[in-house]
Short mmCIF file of C-alpha atoms in Angstrom, two decimals:
data_model
loop_
_atom_site.label_atom_id
_atom_site.label_comp_id
_atom_site.label_asym_id
_atom_site.label_seq_id
_atom_site.Cartn_x
_atom_site.Cartn_y
_atom_site.Cartn_z
CA ALA A 1 0.00 0.00 0.00
CA GLN A 2 1.14 3.52 -0.73
CA SER A 3 1.15 6.34 1.79
CA VAL A 4 2.56 9.82 2.18
CA ALA A 5 3.22 12.02 5.20
CA GLN A 6 3.64 15.75 5.49
CA PRO A 7 4.94 16.16 9.03
CA GLU A 8 4.32 19.92 9.28
CA ASP A 9 0.84 21.41 9.26
CA GLN A 10 2.30 24.90 9.00
CA VAL A 11 5.53 26.41 7.71
CA ASN A 12 6.34 30.09 8.21
CA VAL A 13 9.18 31.85 6.42
CA ALA A 14 10.18 35.42 5.75
CA GLU A 15 10.10 36.76 2.22
CA GLY A 16 13.43 36.28 0.50
CA ASN A 17 14.45 33.35 2.70
CA PRO A 18 14.67 29.79 1.42
CA LEU A 19 11.72 27.52 2.07
CA THR A 20 11.34 23.78 2.52
CA VAL A 21 8.11 21.81 2.76
CA LYS A 22 8.70 18.23 3.83
CA CYS A 23 7.25 15.03 2.44
CA THR A 24 8.01 11.37 3.12
CA TYR A 25 6.43 8.41 1.43
CA SER A 26 5.99 4.66 1.59
CA VAL A 27 5.43 2.47 -1.48
CA SER A 28 6.25 -0.95 -2.81
CA GLY A 29 9.04 -0.46 -5.32
CA ASN A 30 9.89 2.82 -6.98
CA PRO A 31 7.42 5.69 -6.71
CA TYR A 32 6.05 8.43 -8.82
CA LEU A 33 5.99 11.60 -6.71
CA PHE A 34 4.11 14.86 -7.20
CA TRP A 35 3.68 18.27 -5.61
CA TYR A 36 0.56 20.38 -5.95
CA VAL A 37 -0.41 23.82 -4.67
CA GLN A 38 -3.85 25.04 -3.68
CA TYR A 39 -4.92 28.65 -3.27
CA PRO A 40 -8.04 29.45 -1.19
CA ASN A 41 -11.28 28.13 -2.65
CA ARG A 42 -9.54 26.80 -5.74
CA GLY A 43 -8.65 23.42 -7.14
CA LEU A 44 -5.14 22.05 -6.88
CA GLN A 45 -2.48 23.04 -9.39
CA PHE A 46 0.34 20.74 -10.44
CA LEU A 47 3.83 22.01 -9.56
CA LEU A 48 6.29 19.25 -10.38
CA LYS A 49 6.86 15.51 -10.48
CA TYR A 50 9.55 12.88 -10.14
CA ILE A 51 9.28 9.93 -12.49
CA THR A 52 12.84 8.75 -13.03
CA GLY A 53 16.32 10.10 -13.65
CA ASP A 54 17.79 13.17 -11.98
CA ASN A 55 16.91 13.31 -8.30
CA LEU A 56 16.47 17.08 -8.42
CA VAL A 57 13.40 18.11 -10.36
CA LYS A 58 12.40 21.64 -11.23
CA GLY A 59 8.87 22.87 -11.61
CA SER A 60 6.65 25.88 -11.89
CA TYR A 61 7.17 29.22 -10.12
CA GLY A 62 10.80 28.50 -9.23
CA PHE A 63 10.02 25.46 -7.07
CA GLU A 64 12.17 22.36 -7.03
CA ALA A 65 12.13 19.07 -5.16
CA GLU A 66 14.74 16.49 -4.34
CA PHE A 67 14.01 12.77 -4.47
CA ASN A 68 15.93 10.89 -1.78
CA LYS A 69 15.39 7.15 -2.08
CA SER A 70 17.31 6.17 1.05
CA GLN A 71 15.30 8.58 3.19
CA THR A 72 12.08 8.03 1.22
CA SER A 73 11.62 11.76 1.01
CA PHE A 74 10.60 14.29 -1.61
CA HIS A 75 10.95 17.73 -0.02
CA LEU A 76 9.77 20.81 -1.87
CA LYS A 77 12.17 23.75 -1.93
CA LYS A 78 12.55 27.26 -3.21
CA PRO A 79 15.67 29.40 -2.81
CA SER A 80 13.85 32.68 -2.19
CA ALA A 81 10.24 32.76 -0.97
CA LEU A 82 7.66 35.25 -2.16
CA VAL A 83 4.58 36.43 -0.29
CA SER A 84 2.56 35.11 -3.23
CA ASP A 85 3.86 31.59 -2.48
CA SER A 86 1.59 31.51 0.56
CA ALA A 87 -0.80 28.61 -0.03
CA LEU A 88 -1.59 25.00 0.87
CA TYR A 89 0.86 22.47 -0.54
CA PHE A 90 0.19 18.79 -1.13
CA CYS A 91 2.60 15.95 -1.77
CA ALA A 92 1.28 12.87 -3.58
CA VAL A 93 2.67 9.41 -4.33
CA ARG A 94 1.71 6.69 -6.77
CA GLU A 95 3.06 3.16 -7.07
CA ARG A 96 4.27 2.27 -10.53
CA THR A 97 1.97 -0.72 -10.69
CA ASN A 98 -1.04 1.40 -9.79
CA ALA A 99 -3.46 2.11 -12.61
CA GLY A 100 -3.71 5.76 -11.79
CA LYS A 101 -4.61 6.32 -8.16
CA SER A 102 -2.43 8.68 -6.15
CA THR A 103 -2.38 9.10 -2.39
CA PHE A 104 -2.20 12.68 -1.15
CA GLY A 105 -0.73 13.98 2.07
CA ASP A 106 -2.77 16.08 4.46
CA GLY A 107 -1.20 19.29 3.21
CA THR A 108 1.14 21.93 4.62
CA THR A 109 0.12 25.56 4.88
CA LEU A 110 2.96 27.81 3.82
CA THR A 111 2.89 31.40 5.03
CA VAL A 112 5.46 33.83 3.71
CA LYS A 113 5.64 37.06 5.67
CA PRO A 114 6.90 40.31 4.16
CA SER B 1 -5.43 22.63 -24.65
CA GLN B 2 -7.32 20.68 -22.06
CA THR B 3 -9.83 22.20 -19.66
CA ILE B 4 -11.95 20.80 -16.88
CA HIS B 5 -15.28 22.21 -15.77
CA GLN B 6 -17.27 21.64 -12.64
CA TRP B 7 -20.71 22.85 -11.73
CA PRO B 8 -22.25 24.19 -9.78
CA ALA B 9 -19.58 26.25 -8.03
CA THR B 10 -21.55 26.42 -4.79
CA LEU B 11 -24.56 24.52 -3.54
CA VAL B 12 -26.66 24.63 -0.38
CA GLN B 13 -28.91 21.63 0.07
CA PRO B 14 -31.08 20.40 2.95
CA VAL B 15 -30.46 17.08 4.64
CA GLY B 16 -32.19 14.26 2.81
CA SER B 17 -32.24 15.96 -0.58
CA PRO B 18 -30.60 14.47 -3.69
CA LEU B 19 -27.30 15.61 -5.16
CA SER B 20 -25.82 15.76 -8.61
CA LEU B 21 -22.43 17.31 -9.32
CA GLU B 22 -21.10 17.33 -12.85
CA CYS B 23 -17.59 17.36 -14.22
CA THR B 24 -16.56 17.52 -17.86
CA VAL B 25 -13.16 17.51 -19.51
CA GLU B 26 -12.38 19.01 -22.89
CA GLY B 27 -9.43 18.51 -25.18
CA THR B 28 -8.44 14.94 -24.38
CA SER B 29 -9.73 11.41 -24.89
CA ASN B 30 -10.11 8.48 -22.51
CA PRO B 31 -8.85 10.32 -19.44
CA ASN B 32 -8.71 8.87 -15.96
CA LEU B 33 -11.30 10.74 -13.88
CA TYR B 34 -11.43 11.28 -10.13
CA TRP B 35 -13.75 12.65 -7.46
CA TYR B 36 -12.24 13.93 -4.22
CA ARG B 37 -13.72 15.53 -1.13
CA GLN B 38 -11.76 18.03 0.89
CA ALA B 39 -12.95 18.82 4.40
CA ALA B 40 -12.01 22.03 6.21
CA GLY B 41 -9.38 23.01 3.65
CA ARG B 42 -7.12 20.09 4.46
CA GLY B 43 -6.45 16.66 3.05
CA LEU B 44 -8.06 15.09 0.03
CA GLN B 45 -10.21 12.02 0.33
CA LEU B 46 -10.48 10.02 -2.89
CA LEU B 47 -14.11 9.05 -3.39
CA PHE B 48 -14.19 7.48 -6.86
CA TYR B 49 -11.90 7.01 -9.80
CA SER B 50 -12.56 5.80 -13.30
CA ILE B 51 -10.20 4.52 -15.96
CA GLY B 52 -12.95 4.25 -18.57
CA ILE B 53 -16.68 4.19 -19.20
CA ASP B 54 -18.33 1.62 -16.92
CA GLN B 55 -15.07 1.27 -14.99
CA ILE B 56 -15.56 3.09 -11.71
CA SER B 57 -13.93 2.20 -8.44
CA SER B 58 -15.34 3.30 -5.11
CA GLU B 59 -12.80 4.10 -2.45
CA VAL B 60 -15.00 4.92 0.50
CA PRO B 61 -18.32 3.22 1.27
CA GLN B 62 -20.92 5.93 1.83
CA ASN B 63 -24.13 7.30 0.43
CA LEU B 64 -22.48 8.71 -2.68
CA SER B 65 -22.26 7.18 -6.13
CA ALA B 66 -20.53 8.08 -9.37
CA SER B 67 -21.31 7.53 -13.00
CA ARG B 68 -19.51 8.12 -16.27
CA PRO B 69 -22.14 8.38 -18.98
CA GLN B 70 -19.65 9.65 -21.56
CA ASP B 71 -15.90 9.40 -21.96
CA ARG B 72 -15.24 12.89 -20.61
CA GLN B 73 -18.14 13.30 -18.20
CA PHE B 74 -18.11 12.27 -14.57
CA ILE B 75 -21.09 12.71 -12.26
CA LEU B 76 -21.23 12.48 -8.47
CA SER B 77 -24.63 11.72 -6.99
CA SER B 78 -26.48 11.04 -3.80
CA LYS B 79 -30.08 10.04 -3.18
CA LYS B 80 -30.18 11.53 0.31
CA LEU B 81 -27.61 13.97 1.62
CA LEU B 82 -26.23 13.84 5.14
CA LEU B 83 -24.79 16.72 7.15
CA SER B 84 -21.42 14.98 6.94
CA ASP B 85 -21.49 15.30 3.14
CA SER B 86 -20.67 18.99 3.41
CA GLY B 87 -17.29 19.87 1.94
CA PHE B 88 -15.36 20.96 -1.09
CA TYR B 89 -15.70 18.49 -3.96
CA LEU B 90 -12.97 18.34 -6.54
CA CYS B 91 -12.97 16.59 -9.87
CA ALA B 92 -9.67 15.77 -11.54
CA TRP B 93 -8.41 14.11 -14.69
CA SER B 94 -5.16 12.61 -15.85
CA LEU B 95 -3.85 10.93 -18.95
CA SER B 96 -4.30 7.21 -18.77
CA GLN B 97 -0.62 6.41 -18.33
CA SER B 98 0.32 6.29 -14.68
CA THR B 99 3.25 8.67 -14.98
CA TYR B 100 1.04 11.62 -15.50
CA GLU B 101 -0.09 14.23 -13.01
CA GLN B 102 -3.69 15.10 -12.25
CA TYR B 103 -5.41 18.30 -13.27
CA PHE B 104 -8.10 19.60 -11.00
CA GLY B 105 -11.30 21.46 -11.61
CA PRO B 106 -12.29 24.59 -9.69
CA GLY B 107 -14.36 22.62 -7.19
CA THR B 108 -17.89 22.70 -5.79
CA ARG B 109 -18.55 23.98 -2.28
CA LEU B 110 -21.41 21.90 -0.87
CA THR B 111 -23.15 22.90 2.34
CA VAL B 112 -25.76 20.54 3.71
CA THR B 113 -28.12 22.26 6.16
#
């Protein structure tokens, strides 16, 4: 069975500082991993994904994430946070043998203060 | 380009009334389709997913049902709403290959009174 954990409900950073939103996962075999962002009263938007290859993946809005197989983690990062990055972030995992069903974490609220 | 529509955007229904939420996708064929519920702005609960017409899997036993009358149309229904059905309902689609991400609709805010 696949599962994902986002250990922090809330992350606060100052504008211009680097940010990290943590995600760990559990799957059988190698995973597909995804990050999504949700703004208030909106649907989720896809940010980036890891399928195979380079462990560092780059996505939309300057975000990147690093796949770490030994630590079963896929943390979301950005070198310099913007106030407009404030939103709810979801990590998701899918087993390669799964027909198409992802498991989402509970979400982490990122607040960037000016 | 592909787009996904959901309606209505908001809905207030009394307990015991029926429900029908509609989701349609444009610009792609044979997508995987999903219904999620999000409570209190937090985690997503997968309710149903479909990899094709007449292929719908239910993830959570409850008083909701889903149908896929056409390739790009996904409907969430209930015969009698409960207070606990209140929430933010999200439809999503993805390409059929498992490597692909999901794309979400704008959501329906359902309040059961």
